[in-house]
Coordinates of C-alpha atoms in Angstrom, one line a residue:
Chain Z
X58 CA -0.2 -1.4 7.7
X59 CA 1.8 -3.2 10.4
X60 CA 3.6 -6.3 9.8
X61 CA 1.7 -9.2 11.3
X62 CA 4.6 -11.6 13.4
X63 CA 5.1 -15.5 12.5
X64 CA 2.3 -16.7 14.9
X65 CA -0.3 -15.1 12.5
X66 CA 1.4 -16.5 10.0
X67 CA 1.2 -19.8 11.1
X68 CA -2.1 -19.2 11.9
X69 CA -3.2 -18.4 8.5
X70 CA -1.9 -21.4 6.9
X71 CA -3.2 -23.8 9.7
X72 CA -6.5 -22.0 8.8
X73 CA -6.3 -23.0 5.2
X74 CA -5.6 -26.5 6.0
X75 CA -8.3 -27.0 8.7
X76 CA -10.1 -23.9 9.4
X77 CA -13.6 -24.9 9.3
X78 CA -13.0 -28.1 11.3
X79 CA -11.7 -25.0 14.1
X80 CA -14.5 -23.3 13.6
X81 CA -16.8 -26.0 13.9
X82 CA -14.7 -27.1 17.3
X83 CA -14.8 -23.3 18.8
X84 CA -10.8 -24.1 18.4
X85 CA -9.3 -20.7 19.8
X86 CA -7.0 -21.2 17.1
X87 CA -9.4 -20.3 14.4
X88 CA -9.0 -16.3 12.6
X89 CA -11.9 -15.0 13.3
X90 CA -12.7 -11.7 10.7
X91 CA -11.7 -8.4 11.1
X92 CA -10.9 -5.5 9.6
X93 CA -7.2 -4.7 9.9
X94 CA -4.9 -2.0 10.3
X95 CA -1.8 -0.9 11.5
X96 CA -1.8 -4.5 12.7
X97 CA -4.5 -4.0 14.7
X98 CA -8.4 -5.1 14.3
X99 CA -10.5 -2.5 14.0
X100 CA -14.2 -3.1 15.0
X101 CA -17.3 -1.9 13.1
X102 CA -17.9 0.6 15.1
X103 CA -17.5 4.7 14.8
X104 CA -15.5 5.3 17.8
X105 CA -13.2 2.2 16.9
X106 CA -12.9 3.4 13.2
X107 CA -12.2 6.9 14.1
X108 CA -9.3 6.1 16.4
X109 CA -8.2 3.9 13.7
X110 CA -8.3 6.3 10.8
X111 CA -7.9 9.5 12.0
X112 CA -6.8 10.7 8.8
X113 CA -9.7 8.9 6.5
X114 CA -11.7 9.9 3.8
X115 CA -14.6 8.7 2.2
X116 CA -13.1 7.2 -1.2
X117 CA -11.9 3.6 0.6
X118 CA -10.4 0.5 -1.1
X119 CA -10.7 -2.9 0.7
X120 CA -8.4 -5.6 0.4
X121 CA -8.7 -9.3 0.9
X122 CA -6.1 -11.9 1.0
X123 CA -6.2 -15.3 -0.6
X124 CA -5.7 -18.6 0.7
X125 CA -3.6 -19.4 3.8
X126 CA -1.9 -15.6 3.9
X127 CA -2.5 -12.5 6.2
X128 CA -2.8 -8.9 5.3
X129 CA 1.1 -9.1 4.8
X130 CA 0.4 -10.5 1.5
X131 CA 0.5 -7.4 0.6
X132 CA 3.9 -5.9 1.6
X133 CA 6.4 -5.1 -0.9
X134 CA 9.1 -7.6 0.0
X135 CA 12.0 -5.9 1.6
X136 CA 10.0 -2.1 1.5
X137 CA 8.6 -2.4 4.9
X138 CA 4.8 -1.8 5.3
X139 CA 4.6 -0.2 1.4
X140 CA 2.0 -1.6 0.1
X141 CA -0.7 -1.5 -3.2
X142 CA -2.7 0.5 -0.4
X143 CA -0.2 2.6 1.1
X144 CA 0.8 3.5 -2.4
X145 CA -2.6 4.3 -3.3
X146 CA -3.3 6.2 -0.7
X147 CA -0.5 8.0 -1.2
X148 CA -0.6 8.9 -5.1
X149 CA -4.4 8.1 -5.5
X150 CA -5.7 9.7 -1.8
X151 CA -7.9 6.4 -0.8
X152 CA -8.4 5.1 2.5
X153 CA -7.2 1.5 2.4
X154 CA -8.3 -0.9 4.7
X155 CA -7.8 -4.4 5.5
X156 CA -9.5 -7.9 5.9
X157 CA -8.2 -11.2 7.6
X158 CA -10.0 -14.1 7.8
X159 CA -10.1 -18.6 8.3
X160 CA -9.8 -18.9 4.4
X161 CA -10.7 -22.5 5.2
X162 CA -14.1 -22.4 5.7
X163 CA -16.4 -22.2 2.7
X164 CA -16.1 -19.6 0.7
X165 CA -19.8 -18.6 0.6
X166 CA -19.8 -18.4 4.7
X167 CA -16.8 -16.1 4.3
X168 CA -18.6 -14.1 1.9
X169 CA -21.9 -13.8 3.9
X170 CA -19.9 -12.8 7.3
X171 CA -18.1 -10.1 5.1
X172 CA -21.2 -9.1 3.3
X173 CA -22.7 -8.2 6.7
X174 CA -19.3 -6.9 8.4
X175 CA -19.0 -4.5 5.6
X176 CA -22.7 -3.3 5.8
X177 CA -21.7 -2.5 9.6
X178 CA -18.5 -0.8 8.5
X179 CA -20.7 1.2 5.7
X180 CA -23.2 2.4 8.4
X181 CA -20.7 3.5 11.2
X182 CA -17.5 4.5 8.7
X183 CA -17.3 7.9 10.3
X184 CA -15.6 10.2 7.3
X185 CA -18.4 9.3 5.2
X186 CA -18.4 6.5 2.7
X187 CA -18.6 7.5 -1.0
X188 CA -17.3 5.2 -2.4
X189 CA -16.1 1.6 -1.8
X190 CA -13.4 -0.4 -3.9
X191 CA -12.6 -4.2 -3.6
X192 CA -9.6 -5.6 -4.1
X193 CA -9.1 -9.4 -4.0
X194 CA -6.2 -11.8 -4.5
X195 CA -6.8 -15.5 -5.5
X196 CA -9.3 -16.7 -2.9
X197 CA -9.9 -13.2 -1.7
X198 CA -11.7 -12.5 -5.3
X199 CA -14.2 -15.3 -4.7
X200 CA -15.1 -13.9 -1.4
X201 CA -16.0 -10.5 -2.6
X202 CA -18.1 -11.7 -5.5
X203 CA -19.6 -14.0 -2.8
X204 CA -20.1 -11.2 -0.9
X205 CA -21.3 -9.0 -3.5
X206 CA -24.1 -11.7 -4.2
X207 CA -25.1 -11.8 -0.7
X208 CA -25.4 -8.2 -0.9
X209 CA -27.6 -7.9 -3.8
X210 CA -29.6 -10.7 -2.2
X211 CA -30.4 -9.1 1.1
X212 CA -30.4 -5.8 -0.1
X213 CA -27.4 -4.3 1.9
X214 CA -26.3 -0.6 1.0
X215 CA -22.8 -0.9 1.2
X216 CA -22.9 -2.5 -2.1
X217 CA -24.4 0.4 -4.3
X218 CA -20.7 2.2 -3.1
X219 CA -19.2 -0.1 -5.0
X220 CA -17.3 0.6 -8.0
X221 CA -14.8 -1.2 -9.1
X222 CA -13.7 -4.9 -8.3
X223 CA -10.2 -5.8 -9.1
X224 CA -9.0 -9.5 -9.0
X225 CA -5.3 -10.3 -8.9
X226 CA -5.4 -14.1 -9.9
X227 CA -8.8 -15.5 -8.6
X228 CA -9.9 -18.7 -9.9
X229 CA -13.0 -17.7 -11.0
X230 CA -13.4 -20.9 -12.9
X231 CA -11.7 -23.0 -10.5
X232 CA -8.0 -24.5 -9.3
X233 CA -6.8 -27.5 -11.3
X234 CA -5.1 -28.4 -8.6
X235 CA -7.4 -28.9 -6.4
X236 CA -9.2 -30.5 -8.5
X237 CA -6.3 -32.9 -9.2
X238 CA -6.3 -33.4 -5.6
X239 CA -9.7 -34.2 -5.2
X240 CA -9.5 -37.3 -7.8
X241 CA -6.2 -38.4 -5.9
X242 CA -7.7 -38.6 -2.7
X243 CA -10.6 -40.2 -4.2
X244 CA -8.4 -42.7 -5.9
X245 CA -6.4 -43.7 -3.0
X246 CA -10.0 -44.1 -1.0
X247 CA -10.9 -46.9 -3.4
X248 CA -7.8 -48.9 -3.5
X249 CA -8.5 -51.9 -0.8
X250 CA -5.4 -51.5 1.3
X251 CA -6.1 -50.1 5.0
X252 CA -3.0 -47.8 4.5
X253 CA -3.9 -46.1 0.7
X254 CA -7.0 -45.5 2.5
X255 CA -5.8 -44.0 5.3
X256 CA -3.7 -41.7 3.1
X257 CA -6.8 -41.0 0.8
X258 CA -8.8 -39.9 4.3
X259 CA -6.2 -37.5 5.5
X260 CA -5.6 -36.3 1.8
X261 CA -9.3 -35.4 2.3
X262 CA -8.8 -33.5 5.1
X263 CA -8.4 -30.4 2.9
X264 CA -10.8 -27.6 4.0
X265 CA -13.9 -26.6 2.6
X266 CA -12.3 -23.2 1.5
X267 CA -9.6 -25.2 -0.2
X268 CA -12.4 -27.5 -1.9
X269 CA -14.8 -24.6 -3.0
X270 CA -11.7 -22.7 -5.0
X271 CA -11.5 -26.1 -7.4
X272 CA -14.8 -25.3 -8.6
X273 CA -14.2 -21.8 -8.5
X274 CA -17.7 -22.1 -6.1
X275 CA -18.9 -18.7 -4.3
X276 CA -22.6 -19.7 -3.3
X277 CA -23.7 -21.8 -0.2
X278 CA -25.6 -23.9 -2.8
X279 CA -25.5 -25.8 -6.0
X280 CA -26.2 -22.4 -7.8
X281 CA -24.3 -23.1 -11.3
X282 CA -22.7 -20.6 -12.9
X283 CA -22.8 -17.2 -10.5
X284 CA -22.3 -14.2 -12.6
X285 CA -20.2 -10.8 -12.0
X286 CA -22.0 -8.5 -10.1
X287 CA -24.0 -5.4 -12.2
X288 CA -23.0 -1.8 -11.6
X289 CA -19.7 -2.9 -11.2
X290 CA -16.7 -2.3 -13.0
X291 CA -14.5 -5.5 -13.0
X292 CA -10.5 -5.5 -13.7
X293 CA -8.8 -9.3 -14.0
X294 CA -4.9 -8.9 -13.3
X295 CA -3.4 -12.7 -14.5
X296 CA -0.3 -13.8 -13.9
X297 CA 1.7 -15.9 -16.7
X298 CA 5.0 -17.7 -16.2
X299 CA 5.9 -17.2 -19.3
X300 CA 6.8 -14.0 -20.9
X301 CA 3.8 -14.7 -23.7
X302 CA 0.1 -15.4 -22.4
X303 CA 0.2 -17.7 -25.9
X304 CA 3.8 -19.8 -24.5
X305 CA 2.8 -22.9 -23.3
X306 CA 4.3 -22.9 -20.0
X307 CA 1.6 -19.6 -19.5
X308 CA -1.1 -22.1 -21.4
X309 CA -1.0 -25.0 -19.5
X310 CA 0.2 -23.7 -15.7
X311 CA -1.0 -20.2 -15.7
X312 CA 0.4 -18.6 -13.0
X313 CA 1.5 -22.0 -11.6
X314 CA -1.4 -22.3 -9.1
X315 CA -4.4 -20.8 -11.2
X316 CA -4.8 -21.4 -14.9
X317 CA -4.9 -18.0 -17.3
X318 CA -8.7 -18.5 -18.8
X319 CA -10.0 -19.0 -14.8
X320 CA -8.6 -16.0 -13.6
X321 CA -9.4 -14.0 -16.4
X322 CA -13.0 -15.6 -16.3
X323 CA -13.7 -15.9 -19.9
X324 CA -16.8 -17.2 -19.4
X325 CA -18.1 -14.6 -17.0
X326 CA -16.7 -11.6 -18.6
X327 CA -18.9 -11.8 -21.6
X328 CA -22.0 -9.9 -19.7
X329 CA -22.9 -7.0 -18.1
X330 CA -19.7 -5.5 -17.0
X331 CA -18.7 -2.8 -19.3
X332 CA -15.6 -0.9 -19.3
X333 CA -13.3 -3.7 -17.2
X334 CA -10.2 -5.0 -18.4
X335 CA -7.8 -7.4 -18.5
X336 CA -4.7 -7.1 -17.6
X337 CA -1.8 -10.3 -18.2
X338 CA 1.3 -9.8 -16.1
X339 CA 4.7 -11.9 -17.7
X340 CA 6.7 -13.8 -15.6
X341 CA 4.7 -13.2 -12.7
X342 CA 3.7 -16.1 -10.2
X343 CA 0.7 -16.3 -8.3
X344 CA 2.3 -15.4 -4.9
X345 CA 3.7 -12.2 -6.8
X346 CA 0.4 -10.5 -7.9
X347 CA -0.3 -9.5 -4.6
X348 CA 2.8 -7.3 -4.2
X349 CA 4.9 -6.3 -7.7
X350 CA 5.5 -2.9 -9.0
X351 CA 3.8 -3.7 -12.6
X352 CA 0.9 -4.8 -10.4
X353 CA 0.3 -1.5 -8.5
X354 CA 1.2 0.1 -12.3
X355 CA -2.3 -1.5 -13.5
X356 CA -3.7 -0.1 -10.3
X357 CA -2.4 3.5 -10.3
X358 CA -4.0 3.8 -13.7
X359 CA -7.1 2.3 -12.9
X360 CA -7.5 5.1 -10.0
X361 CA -5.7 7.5 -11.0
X362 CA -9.0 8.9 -12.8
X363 CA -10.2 9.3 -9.1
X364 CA -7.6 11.6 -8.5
X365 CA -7.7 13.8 -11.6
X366 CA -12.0 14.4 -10.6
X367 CA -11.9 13.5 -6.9
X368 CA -15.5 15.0 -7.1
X369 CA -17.2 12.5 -9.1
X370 CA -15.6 9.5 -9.3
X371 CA -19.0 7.1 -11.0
X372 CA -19.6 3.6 -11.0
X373 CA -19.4 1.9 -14.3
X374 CA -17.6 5.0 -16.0
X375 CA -16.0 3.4 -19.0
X376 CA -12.8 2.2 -17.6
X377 CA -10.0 1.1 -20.0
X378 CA -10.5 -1.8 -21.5
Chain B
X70 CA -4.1 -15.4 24.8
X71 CA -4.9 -18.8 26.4
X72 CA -7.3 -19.0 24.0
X73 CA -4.8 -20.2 21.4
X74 CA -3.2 -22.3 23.6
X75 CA -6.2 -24.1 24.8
X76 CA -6.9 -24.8 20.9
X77 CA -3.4 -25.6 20.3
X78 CA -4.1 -28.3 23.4
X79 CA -6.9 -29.2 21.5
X80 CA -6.1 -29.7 17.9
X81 CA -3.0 -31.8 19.1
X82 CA -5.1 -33.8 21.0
X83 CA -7.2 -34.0 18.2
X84 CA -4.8 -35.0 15.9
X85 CA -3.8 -37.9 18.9
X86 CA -7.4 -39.4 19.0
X87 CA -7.9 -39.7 15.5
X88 CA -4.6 -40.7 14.7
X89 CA -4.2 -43.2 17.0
X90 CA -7.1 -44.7 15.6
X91 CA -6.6 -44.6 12.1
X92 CA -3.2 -46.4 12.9
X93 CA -4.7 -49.4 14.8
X94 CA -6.8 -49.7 12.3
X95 CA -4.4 -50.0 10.0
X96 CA -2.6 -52.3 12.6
X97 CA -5.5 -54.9 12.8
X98 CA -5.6 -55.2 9.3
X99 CA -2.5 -55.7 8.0
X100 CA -2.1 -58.0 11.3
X101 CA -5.5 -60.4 10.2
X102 CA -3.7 -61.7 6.9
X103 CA -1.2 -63.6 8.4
X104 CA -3.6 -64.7 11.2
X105 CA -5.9 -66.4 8.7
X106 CA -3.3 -67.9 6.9
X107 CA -2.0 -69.8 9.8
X108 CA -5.9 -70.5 10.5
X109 CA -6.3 -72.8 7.3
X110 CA -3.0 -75.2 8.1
X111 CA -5.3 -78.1 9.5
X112 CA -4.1 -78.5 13.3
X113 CA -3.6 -74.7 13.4
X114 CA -7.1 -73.3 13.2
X115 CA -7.9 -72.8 16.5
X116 CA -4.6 -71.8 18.5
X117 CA -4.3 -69.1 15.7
X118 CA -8.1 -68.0 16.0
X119 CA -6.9 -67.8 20.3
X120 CA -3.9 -65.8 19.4
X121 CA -5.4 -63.4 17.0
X122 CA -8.1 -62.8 19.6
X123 CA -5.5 -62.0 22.3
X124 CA -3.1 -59.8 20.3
X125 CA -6.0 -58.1 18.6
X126 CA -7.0 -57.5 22.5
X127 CA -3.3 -56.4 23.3
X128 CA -3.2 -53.9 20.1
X129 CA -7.0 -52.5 21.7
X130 CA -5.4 -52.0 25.3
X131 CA -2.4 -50.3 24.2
X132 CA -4.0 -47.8 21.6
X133 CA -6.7 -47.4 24.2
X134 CA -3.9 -46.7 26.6
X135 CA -2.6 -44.0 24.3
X136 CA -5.9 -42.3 24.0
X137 CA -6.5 -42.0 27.4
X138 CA -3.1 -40.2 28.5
X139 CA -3.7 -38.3 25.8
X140 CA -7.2 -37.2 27.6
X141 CA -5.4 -37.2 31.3
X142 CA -2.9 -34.7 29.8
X143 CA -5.4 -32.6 28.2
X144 CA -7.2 -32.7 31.0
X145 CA -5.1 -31.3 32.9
X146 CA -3.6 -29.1 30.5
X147 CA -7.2 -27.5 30.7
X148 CA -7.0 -27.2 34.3
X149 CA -3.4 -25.8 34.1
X150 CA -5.3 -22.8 31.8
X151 CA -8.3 -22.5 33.6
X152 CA -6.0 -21.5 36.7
X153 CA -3.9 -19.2 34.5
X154 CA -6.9 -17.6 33.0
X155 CA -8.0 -17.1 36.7
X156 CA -4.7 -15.8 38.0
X157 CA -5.3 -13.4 35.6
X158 CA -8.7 -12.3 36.5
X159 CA -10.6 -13.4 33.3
X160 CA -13.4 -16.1 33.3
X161 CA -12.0 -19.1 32.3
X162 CA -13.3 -20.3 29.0
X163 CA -15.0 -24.2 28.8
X164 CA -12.9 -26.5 26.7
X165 CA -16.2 -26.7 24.4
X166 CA -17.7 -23.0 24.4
X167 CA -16.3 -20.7 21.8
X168 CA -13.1 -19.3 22.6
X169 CA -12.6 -15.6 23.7
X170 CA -10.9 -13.6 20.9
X171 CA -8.4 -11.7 22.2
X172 CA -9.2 -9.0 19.7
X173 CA -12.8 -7.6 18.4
X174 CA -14.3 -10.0 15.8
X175 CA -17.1 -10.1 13.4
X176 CA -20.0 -12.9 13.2
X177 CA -22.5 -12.1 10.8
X178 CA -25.9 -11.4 12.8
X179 CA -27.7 -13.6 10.6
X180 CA -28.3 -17.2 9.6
X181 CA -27.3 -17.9 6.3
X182 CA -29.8 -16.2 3.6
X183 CA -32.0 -19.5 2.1
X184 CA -31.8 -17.8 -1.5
X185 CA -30.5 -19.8 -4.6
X186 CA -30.0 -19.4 -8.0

């Protein structure tokens, strides 16, 4: 994975802030989505994959970004391009590939672009695709279920190559800060002073990506509760400030951006998804889930029954719980 | 790569237009309390009513004036990138047609599915 320079950077965090205003102006500024590597995008297409993994195989591991970020997310800090998928590929032989995208447009358009970019990837993937495993941080979780949905909805085959889901801090069940922002911005609107208001209308500015994660929402619509997808093994990885899940700093702030019970989804894991886990990381921040060593511990293990049977790896195996 | 540049032009201007109009507002308003205080001392009503209306015409002219450099310059900031893109030999993209990606992207082929639940 190459390092993506400070103008993508930029990029990616003007895209959280005002991505789907971008989109909706055909502003050249807006990230359009790709699949990434080595820096470069890498169309859906066999001759374009091939040149871009010469060296493939057909056990590959997707990974999407959260809010604001880039595919550097996933670096180690100071280790270069070493990443959760260079590691993997390396001790668990996967193929890892990469997605960017405007994380501030709404999450179920991200997730209905990805659904079909992935379908195309499926159907021109040139080493064969056996199996397919998703890999989400914070916003980037959201978007794969999203995309899982659509999936199921429109019957796309990508999706019966999924299988496993792993979700390093994704507010399943929504952002309280967002929604703290949401009730400031509505506050400010109502207090009769042009200026408050003013502040309440750019306060509002926030994107509809930015809006959808306090809800946690992942549909287009006023679905209610979406579920976890079926035939699909799901792992939560939650972050905790404190060094106990039960402190109160870990209680009450989470990971300091997403709370402990929404990232572990405690209302969603209770059906149809046996043999995922949990898995709460001390003292890690939100930030950090995306690139520390007792992360990519959790995800060794969790392959690293691919690697001991490379010849049958099954959906829905019994993973430990 | 003008692309970027030309949506860097435009969210700035953007940013310029709205602002600019969000601040007068707030300009005329804050501005109107005095105005009509000065309105009910009997004698006053009427100079103050003719003041009002002419700063409230001044405050127009000069945030109207701001607007519309702001639409000269990115006019011909367009220009000034159209001519690039064509010293370069590529089409020159419209200021309101998608922009060009400089590298492949994907749309999904689709309209978005009508299913709920």
């Amino acid at each position: 994975m190459g390092a993506p320079g400070w103008v993508d950077h930029v990029l990616g965090a003007l895209n959280a802030a005002v991505g789907d205003y971008l989109e909706s102006r055909g502003n050249g500024l807006a990230v359009p989505m790709e699949l990434r590597e080595g820096n470069q995008a890498v169309a859906p297409e066999a001759g374009a994959l091939r040149k871009a993994f010469p060296a493939g195989n057909d056990r590959v591991v997707l990974f999407v970004h959260g809010l604001g970020c880039t595919e550097a997310l996933w670096a180690f800090p100071g280790r270069g391009a070493e990443s959760y998928g260079a590691a993997l590929a390396r001790d668990a032989g996967i193929t890892p590939v990469y997605l960017r995208y405007n994380t501030g447009r709404a999450i179920a358009d991200n997730g209905r672009d990805l659904a079909h970019l992935l379908e195309a990837f499926a159907l021109a993937y040139p080493h064969g695709l056996r199996s397919l495993d998703l890999v989400g941080h914070s916003m980037g979780g959201l978007v794969l279920r999203s995309a899982c949905r659509v999936a199921l909805d429109e019957g796309l085959t990508w999706l019966s190559r999924v299988r496993r889901a792993v979700y390093l801090g994704s507010p399943h069940e929504g952002a309280p800060l967002e929604r703290f922002a949401k009730v400031a911005a509505s506050v400010l609107r109502v207090v009769p002073d042009p200026t408050t208001r003013t502040v309440g209308d750019i306060a509002d500015l926030r994107s509809a990506g930015v809006k959808d994660l306090g809800d946690g929402r992942i549909a287009a619509v006023a679905a209610g509760v979406v579920p976890l997808s079926d035939g699909i093994v799901h792992h939560f990885v939650v972050g905790s400030l404190a060094e106990s899940e039960r402190h109160v700093l870990s209680q009450l702030f989470g990971d300091a951006i997403v709370p402990l019970a929404s990232a572990s989804a405690v209302t969603l894991r209770g059906a149809g998804t046996p043999g995922g886990s949990l898995h709460v990381m001390a003292r890690l921040n939100h930030l950090a889930l995306a690139h520390h060593d007792d992360v990519y511990a959790v995800l060794k293990e969790l392959w690293a029954k691919d690697a001991e049977s490379p010849g049958a790896p099954s959906p829905a195996a019994g993973e430990g719980t | 790569m003008t692309g970027r540049l030309r949506g860097l032009k435009d969210l700035v201007q953007d940013a310029v237009e709205h602002g600019s109009r969000a601040v007068e507002r707030i300009h005329r308003t804050h501005l109107r309390v005095p105005y009509e205080v000065v309105g009910k001392v009997p004698g006053l009503e009427t100079p103050a009513k003719a003041i009002h209306t002419v700063h409230d015409g001044s405050v127009a002219v000069v945030y109207g004036t701001v607007r519309l450099v702001n639409r000269a310059v990115g006019a011909a900031l367009g220009v000034a990138l159209a001519a690039a893109d064509l010293a370069r030999g590529e089409k020159p993209t419209d200021a309101e047609a998608a922009p060009v990606p400089d590298e492949p992207s994907f749309k999904s082929p689709t309209p978005p599915p009508s299913k709920e639940g």
